[in-house]
Amino acid sequence: MADAVFREIVEALPFPVALVGPDQRLRAANEPAIALFGVNAVGQHFVVSLRNPAIVSGVERVLARGEATEATMRQLQDPREMLWRAVIRPVTTEDGRGALISFEDITAVEETGQMRRDFVANVSHELRTPLTAFRGFVETLRGAARHDAKAQDRFLEIMEREAERMSRLIDDLLSLSRVEQEVRVQPREQADLVAITEQAIALLSGGPGAGRITLDAPSEAVVQGDVRQLQQVVTNLVENALKYGGADGQVRIDIAGPGRDAVLQRMAWRLSVTDEGEGIEEHHIPRLTERFYRVDSHRSREMGGTGLGLAIVKHIVTRHRGRLRIESEPGKGSIFSVFLPVSGREEVSE
Ligand SMILES: Nc1ncnc2c1ncn2[C@@H]1O[C@H](COP(=O)(O)OP(=O)(O)OP(=O)(O)O)[C@@H](O)[C@H]1O
Ligand SMILES: [Mg+2]
């Protein structure tokens, strides 16, 4: 193919592509490729721009023997490291065999794989810790504590608590995976946030600290949503506020709106849960909705936490086209606010 045609095709492609001629000089490179190499070295020996050893030897092999090859290349593109797959194929140029290199950005694929591996490692760790304790207790109950009724009671109690935590972990994992599956399915039910919140409070009132919750809300606040999932959102946020809000701190739930939300760019209700706990330092805030992320994992575990509560909240809110905002002042408390678009025909047409 004529070099001019090659050049035109290379320039038209949206991903990085470069052509090395039989003379080992860079014959063409499109803008994405030049951005990737950091230099525009068209006309010079290809190693001026392509320093990656795997790619250099791949190009040499293609030029010498005409065998297509592939190579991966890590590149620090501030602020993150990108991973590229380079495919190097022989092409026939005006004066002989050249090498065409095309680059595919596989950073996201790699990240997804990494996330999956982290996830499995986390789940295994979360399950292994209580199981190890369990095995230790069984041994003690069979041995040292065989005739010690008091110790037996204590151990059995701890075992019961750990078993409950494991079941909760599995329930949370299942509900997370369900929400993830449905994340692109828009919920269709009419859901009243006020009724949902009242119900969540009623369910929690069996537990400790229910008397600390107050609710300030209009008579109703209807959104298009999944009632069960929204109840889970409120329950998780209120549970956290009770858990991390100090032993006798008040927990205030406010439902306000509807008002135009500048971020969502539509009319939305706001549901806020405010506590008087010790608050959260700023650098933790963006990470709280990651699975298994806990500020103080030891303390959270002691309280039976799995670190999945806010990840579930985030997914449910995303499914409802809403957003979650976390504000906190260390020493004073935290406010977790959920913004949910109001239901209504004029809002669906976006
Ligand atoms: N209201 C709050 N005040 C202070 N810290 C909070 C508050 N809510 C959440 N956190 C912090 O965020 C972390 C993650 O919360 P999340 O609800 O996801 O997990 P958890 O409460 O530890 O466990 P789970 O909800 O699964 O029982 C908590 O471990 C805690 O460190
Ligand atoms: Mg929680």
Coordinates of C-alpha atoms and ligand atoms in Angstrom, one line a residue:
M1 CA 0.0 0.0 0.0
A2 CA 1.2 3.5 -0.7
D3 CA 2.7 5.3 2.3
A4 CA 0.4 8.2 1.9
V5 CA -2.7 5.9 2.1
F6 CA -1.1 4.2 5.2
R7 CA -0.6 7.6 6.8
E8 CA -4.1 8.6 6.1
I9 CA -5.6 5.4 7.6
V10 CA -3.3 5.6 10.6
E11 CA -4.3 9.2 11.3
A12 CA -8.0 8.3 11.0
L13 CA -8.0 5.6 13.7
P14 CA -9.1 6.7 17.1
F15 CA -6.7 4.6 19.2
P16 CA -2.9 4.7 19.1
V17 CA -1.4 3.3 15.9
A18 CA 2.1 3.5 14.5
L19 CA 3.8 2.2 11.4
V20 CA 7.5 1.2 11.3
G21 CA 9.0 1.0 7.8
P22 CA 11.5 -1.7 6.5
D23 CA 14.3 0.8 7.3
Q24 CA 13.2 0.6 11.1
R25 CA 12.2 4.2 11.0
L26 CA 8.9 5.4 12.4
R27 CA 6.9 6.1 9.2
A28 CA 3.6 7.2 10.6
A29 CA 2.0 7.7 14.0
N30 CA -1.4 9.2 14.8
E31 CA -2.1 11.7 17.5
P32 CA -3.1 9.2 20.2
A33 CA 0.2 7.3 19.5
I34 CA 2.3 10.5 19.8
A35 CA 0.5 11.3 23.0
L36 CA 1.3 7.8 24.3
F37 CA 5.0 7.9 23.3
G38 CA 5.4 11.4 24.6
V39 CA 7.5 12.4 21.6
N40 CA 6.8 12.9 17.9
A41 CA 9.7 11.0 16.4
V42 CA 8.3 10.2 12.9
G43 CA 11.2 9.8 10.5
Q44 CA 13.6 8.6 13.3
H45 CA 14.6 5.1 14.4
F46 CA 11.5 3.6 16.0
V47 CA 13.3 2.9 19.4
V48 CA 13.4 6.7 19.9
S49 CA 9.7 6.6 20.7
L50 CA 9.1 3.0 21.5
R51 CA 11.5 2.0 24.3
N52 CA 9.5 -0.9 25.7
P53 CA 11.8 -4.0 25.3
A54 CA 8.9 -6.3 24.5
I55 CA 7.6 -4.0 21.8
V56 CA 11.1 -3.4 20.4
S57 CA 11.8 -7.1 20.0
G58 CA 8.3 -7.7 18.7
V59 CA 8.8 -5.0 16.0
E60 CA 12.2 -6.5 15.1
R61 CA 10.7 -10.0 14.8
V62 CA 7.9 -8.7 12.5
L63 CA 10.4 -6.9 10.3
A64 CA 12.8 -9.8 10.1
R65 CA 10.4 -12.7 9.8
G66 CA 6.9 -11.4 9.3
E67 CA 5.5 -13.1 12.4
A68 CA 2.7 -11.2 14.1
T69 CA 3.2 -10.7 17.9
E70 CA 1.6 -9.1 20.9
A71 CA 3.1 -7.4 23.9
T72 CA 1.8 -5.5 27.0
M73 CA 3.1 -2.2 28.1
R74 CA 2.7 -0.4 31.4
Q75 CA 2.8 3.4 31.1
L76 CA 2.6 5.9 33.9
Q77 CA 0.2 8.5 32.6
D78 CA -0.1 10.9 35.5
P79 CA -1.9 10.3 37.9
R80 CA -2.5 6.7 37.0
E81 CA -0.7 3.7 35.5
M82 CA -2.2 2.6 32.2
L83 CA -1.9 -0.9 30.8
W84 CA -1.7 -1.2 27.0
R85 CA -1.9 -4.3 24.7
A86 CA 0.2 -3.8 21.6
V87 CA -0.6 -5.9 18.6
I88 CA 2.3 -5.9 16.0
R89 CA 1.5 -7.1 12.5
P90 CA 3.4 -7.2 9.3
V91 CA 2.2 -5.0 6.5
T92 CA 3.4 -4.4 2.9
T93 CA 4.7 -0.9 2.3
E94 CA 6.0 0.7 -0.8
D95 CA 9.5 -0.6 -0.1
G96 CA 9.0 -3.8 1.6
R97 CA 7.7 -5.3 4.9
G98 CA 6.8 -2.9 7.6
A99 CA 5.3 -3.4 11.1
L100 CA 2.0 -1.9 12.1
I101 CA 1.6 -1.5 15.9
S102 CA -1.9 -0.8 17.3
F103 CA -2.5 -0.2 21.0
E104 CA -5.5 -1.2 23.0
D105 CA -6.2 0.3 26.4
I106 CA -6.7 -2.6 28.8
T107 CA -6.4 -0.7 32.0
A108 CA -10.1 -1.1 32.9
V109 CA -10.0 -4.9 32.2
E110 CA -7.0 -5.2 34.4
E111 CA -8.7 -3.2 37.2
T112 CA -11.8 -5.3 37.0
G113 CA -9.7 -8.4 37.4
Q114 CA -7.9 -6.8 40.3
M115 CA -11.1 -5.9 42.0
R116 CA -12.4 -9.4 41.6
R117 CA -9.2 -10.8 43.1
D118 CA -9.4 -8.3 46.0
F119 CA -13.0 -9.1 46.6
V120 CA -12.4 -12.9 46.8
A121 CA -9.4 -12.2 49.1
N122 CA -11.5 -10.0 51.4
V123 CA -14.4 -12.4 51.6
S124 CA -12.1 -15.3 52.4
H125 CA -10.4 -13.3 55.1
E126 CA -13.7 -12.2 56.6
L127 CA -14.9 -15.8 56.8
R128 CA -11.6 -17.3 57.9
T129 CA -11.2 -15.1 60.9
P130 CA -14.3 -16.2 62.7
L131 CA -13.8 -19.8 61.6
T132 CA -10.4 -19.9 63.1
A133 CA -11.8 -18.6 66.4
F134 CA -14.6 -21.1 66.1
R135 CA -12.2 -24.0 65.8
G136 CA -10.2 -22.7 68.8
F137 CA -13.4 -22.6 70.9
V138 CA -14.4 -26.1 69.9
E139 CA -11.0 -27.4 71.0
T140 CA -11.3 -25.5 74.3
L141 CA -14.8 -26.8 74.9
R142 CA -13.6 -30.3 74.4
G143 CA -10.5 -29.8 76.5
A144 CA -9.7 -27.2 79.1
A145 CA -13.3 -26.0 79.5
R146 CA -14.9 -29.4 79.5
H147 CA -16.2 -29.2 83.0
D148 CA -16.4 -25.4 83.4
A149 CA -20.0 -24.5 82.8
K150 CA -19.4 -20.8 83.0
A151 CA -16.6 -20.8 80.5
Q152 CA -18.7 -23.0 78.2
D153 CA -21.5 -20.4 78.3
R154 CA -19.2 -17.6 77.5
F155 CA -17.6 -19.4 74.6
L156 CA -20.9 -20.6 73.2
E157 CA -22.2 -17.0 73.3
I158 CA -19.2 -15.7 71.4
M159 CA -19.6 -18.6 68.9
E160 CA -23.2 -17.6 68.4
R161 CA -22.3 -14.0 67.8
E162 CA -19.6 -15.0 65.3
A163 CA -22.0 -17.3 63.5
E164 CA -24.6 -14.5 63.3
R165 CA -22.0 -12.3 61.8
M166 CA -21.0 -14.9 59.2
S167 CA -24.7 -15.3 58.2
R168 CA -25.1 -11.5 58.0
L169 CA -22.0 -11.4 55.8
I170 CA -23.5 -13.9 53.4
D171 CA -26.8 -12.1 53.4
D172 CA -25.1 -8.8 52.6
L173 CA -23.0 -10.4 49.8
L174 CA -26.1 -11.8 48.3
S175 CA -28.0 -8.6 48.5
L176 CA -25.0 -6.7 47.0
S177 CA -24.9 -9.1 44.1
R178 CA -28.7 -8.8 43.6
V179 CA -28.5 -5.0 43.6
E180 CA -25.6 -5.1 41.2
Q181 CA -27.5 -7.3 38.8
E182 CA -30.4 -4.9 38.8
V183 CA -28.4 -1.7 38.7
R184 CA -29.5 -1.0 35.1
V185 CA -33.2 -1.9 35.7
Q186 CA -35.1 1.2 36.7
P187 CA -37.5 0.5 39.7
R188 CA -41.1 0.9 38.9
E189 CA -43.0 0.9 42.2
Q190 CA -44.3 4.1 43.9
A191 CA -42.4 4.3 47.1
D192 CA -43.1 6.7 50.0
L193 CA -39.9 7.6 51.8
V194 CA -41.8 8.7 54.9
A195 CA -43.6 5.4 55.3
I196 CA -40.5 3.5 54.5
T197 CA -38.5 5.5 57.2
E198 CA -41.3 5.0 59.8
Q199 CA -41.2 1.3 59.1
A200 CA -37.4 1.1 59.3
I201 CA -37.6 2.9 62.7
A202 CA -40.2 0.5 63.9
L203 CA -38.1 -2.4 62.9
L204 CA -35.0 -1.0 64.7
S205 CA -37.0 -0.1 67.8
G206 CA -36.5 -3.6 69.1
G207 CA -32.8 -2.9 69.2
P208 CA -30.7 -0.7 71.5
G209 CA -31.0 3.0 71.3
A210 CA -34.3 3.2 69.4
G211 CA -35.5 6.0 71.7
R212 CA -32.6 8.1 70.3
I213 CA -34.1 8.4 66.8
T214 CA -36.2 11.4 65.8
L215 CA -37.9 12.0 62.4
D216 CA -38.8 15.3 60.8
A217 CA -40.7 14.7 57.6
P218 CA -43.6 15.9 55.5
S219 CA -46.7 13.7 55.3
E220 CA -45.4 11.9 52.3
A221 CA -42.4 11.9 49.9
V222 CA -43.0 9.7 46.9
V223 CA -40.3 8.5 44.6
Q224 CA -40.3 5.8 41.9
G225 CA -38.4 3.1 43.7
D226 CA -38.0 -0.3 45.1
V227 CA -39.6 -0.3 48.6
R228 CA -37.5 -3.1 50.0
Q229 CA -34.3 -1.7 48.8
L230 CA -35.0 1.8 50.0
Q231 CA -35.9 0.4 53.4
Q232 CA -32.5 -1.2 53.3
V233 CA -30.9 2.2 52.6
V234 CA -32.6 3.8 55.6
T235 CA -31.9 0.9 57.9
N236 CA -28.2 0.7 57.0
L237 CA -27.8 4.5 57.5
V238 CA -29.7 4.6 60.8
E239 CA -27.9 1.5 62.1
N240 CA -24.6 3.1 61.4
A241 CA -25.7 6.4 63.1
L242 CA -26.7 4.3 66.1
K243 CA -23.5 2.3 66.1
Y244 CA -21.0 5.1 65.5
G245 CA -23.0 7.9 66.9
G246 CA -21.9 7.6 70.5
A247 CA -23.7 5.7 73.3
D248 CA -26.5 8.2 73.9
G249 CA -26.1 10.5 70.9
Q250 CA -29.3 11.6 69.2
V251 CA -30.0 10.4 65.6
R252 CA -32.0 12.8 63.5
I253 CA -33.7 11.8 60.3
D254 CA -34.9 14.6 58.1
I255 CA -36.8 14.3 54.9
A256 CA -37.0 17.5 52.9
G257 CA -38.0 18.7 49.4
P258 CA -38.6 18.2 46.7
G259 CA -36.1 20.7 45.4
R260 CA -34.0 21.0 42.4
D261 CA -30.7 19.1 42.9
A262 CA -27.9 20.8 41.1
V263 CA -25.9 17.6 40.8
L264 CA -28.7 15.3 39.6
Q265 CA -30.2 18.2 37.6
R266 CA -33.7 17.3 38.5
M267 CA -36.2 17.6 41.3
A268 CA -35.3 15.3 44.2
W269 CA -36.1 14.5 47.8
R270 CA -33.4 14.6 50.4
L271 CA -33.2 12.1 53.2
S272 CA -30.5 12.9 55.8
V273 CA -29.4 10.9 58.8
T274 CA -27.5 13.0 61.3
D275 CA -25.6 11.7 64.3
E276 CA -23.6 13.1 67.1
G277 CA -20.8 10.6 66.9
E278 CA -17.1 11.1 66.6
G279 CA -17.3 11.8 62.9
I280 CA -15.1 10.6 60.1
E281 CA -11.8 12.1 59.0
E282 CA -12.0 13.6 55.5
H283 CA -9.5 11.2 53.8
H284 CA -11.7 8.2 54.7
I285 CA -14.9 9.7 53.3
P286 CA -14.5 8.9 49.5
R287 CA -13.6 5.3 50.4
L288 CA -16.5 4.5 52.8
T289 CA -18.7 3.0 50.1
E290 CA -16.0 0.5 49.0
R291 CA -16.8 -3.0 49.9
F292 CA -15.2 -4.0 53.3
Y293 CA -13.8 -0.5 53.9
R294 CA -13.9 0.3 57.6
V295 CA -12.3 3.2 59.4
D296 CA -11.6 1.0 62.4
S297 CA -12.1 -2.5 61.2
H298 CA -11.4 -4.1 64.6
R299 CA -14.1 -2.0 66.2
S300 CA -16.6 -2.5 63.3
R301 CA -16.0 -6.3 63.6
E302 CA -16.6 -6.2 67.4
M303 CA -19.9 -4.6 66.6
G304 CA -20.8 -7.3 64.2
G305 CA -20.1 -5.2 61.1
T306 CA -19.1 -6.6 57.7
G307 CA -18.2 -3.3 56.0
L308 CA -20.7 -3.9 53.2
G309 CA -23.6 -1.6 54.5
L310 CA -22.6 1.5 52.7
A311 CA -21.5 -0.4 49.5
I312 CA -25.1 -1.7 49.4
V313 CA -26.5 1.8 50.0
K314 CA -24.4 3.3 47.2
H315 CA -25.5 0.6 44.7
I316 CA -29.2 1.0 45.6
V317 CA -29.0 4.8 45.4
T318 CA -27.3 4.5 42.0
R319 CA -30.0 2.2 40.7
H320 CA -32.5 4.8 41.7
R321 CA -30.6 7.4 39.8
G322 CA -29.9 9.3 43.0
R323 CA -26.8 10.2 44.9
L324 CA -25.3 9.8 48.3
R325 CA -23.5 12.7 50.1
I326 CA -21.4 12.2 53.2
E327 CA -20.4 15.2 55.3
S328 CA -18.6 14.9 58.6
E329 CA -16.9 17.0 61.2
P330 CA -14.5 15.0 63.4
G331 CA -15.6 15.3 67.0
K332 CA -19.1 16.6 66.1
G333 CA -20.8 14.0 64.0
S334 CA -21.8 13.0 60.5
I335 CA -24.6 13.6 58.0
F336 CA -25.4 10.9 55.4
S337 CA -27.8 12.3 52.8
V338 CA -29.5 10.5 50.0
F339 CA -31.0 12.4 47.1
L340 CA -33.6 10.6 45.2
P341 CA -35.4 12.0 42.1
V342 CA -39.1 12.5 42.6
S343 CA -41.4 10.3 40.6
G344 CA -43.5 12.0 38.0
R345 CA -43.9 12.0 34.3
E346 CA -42.0 15.3 33.6
E347 CA -39.0 13.8 35.3
V348 CA -38.8 10.6 33.2
S349 CA -38.3 12.4 30.0
E350 CA -34.6 13.2 30.7
Ligands
LIG1 N1 -22.4 7.5 61.0 C1 -21.1 7.2 61.0 N2 -20.2 7.8 61.8 C2 -18.9 7.4 61.8 N3 -18.4 6.4 61.0 C3 -19.2 5.8 60.2 C4 -20.6 6.1 60.1 N4 -21.2 5.3 59.2 C5 -20.2 4.5 58.7 N5 -19.0 4.8 59.3 C6 -17.7 4.2 59.0 O1 -17.8 3.6 57.7 C7 -17.5 2.2 57.7 C8 -18.3 1.5 56.7 O2 -19.7 1.5 57.0 P1 -20.6 0.2 56.5 O3 -22.0 0.5 57.0 O4 -20.3 0.0 55.1 O5 -19.9 -1.0 57.3 P2 -20.1 -1.5 58.8 O6 -21.1 -0.6 59.5 O7 -18.8 -1.5 59.4 O8 -20.7 -2.9 58.7 P3 -22.2 -3.3 58.3 O9 -22.9 -2.1 57.8 O10 -22.0 -4.3 57.2 O11 -22.7 -4.0 59.5 C9 -17.8 1.8 59.1 O12 -17.0 0.7 59.5 C10 -17.4 3.1 59.9 O13 -16.0 3.1 60.1
MG2 MG -23.1 -0.3 58.6

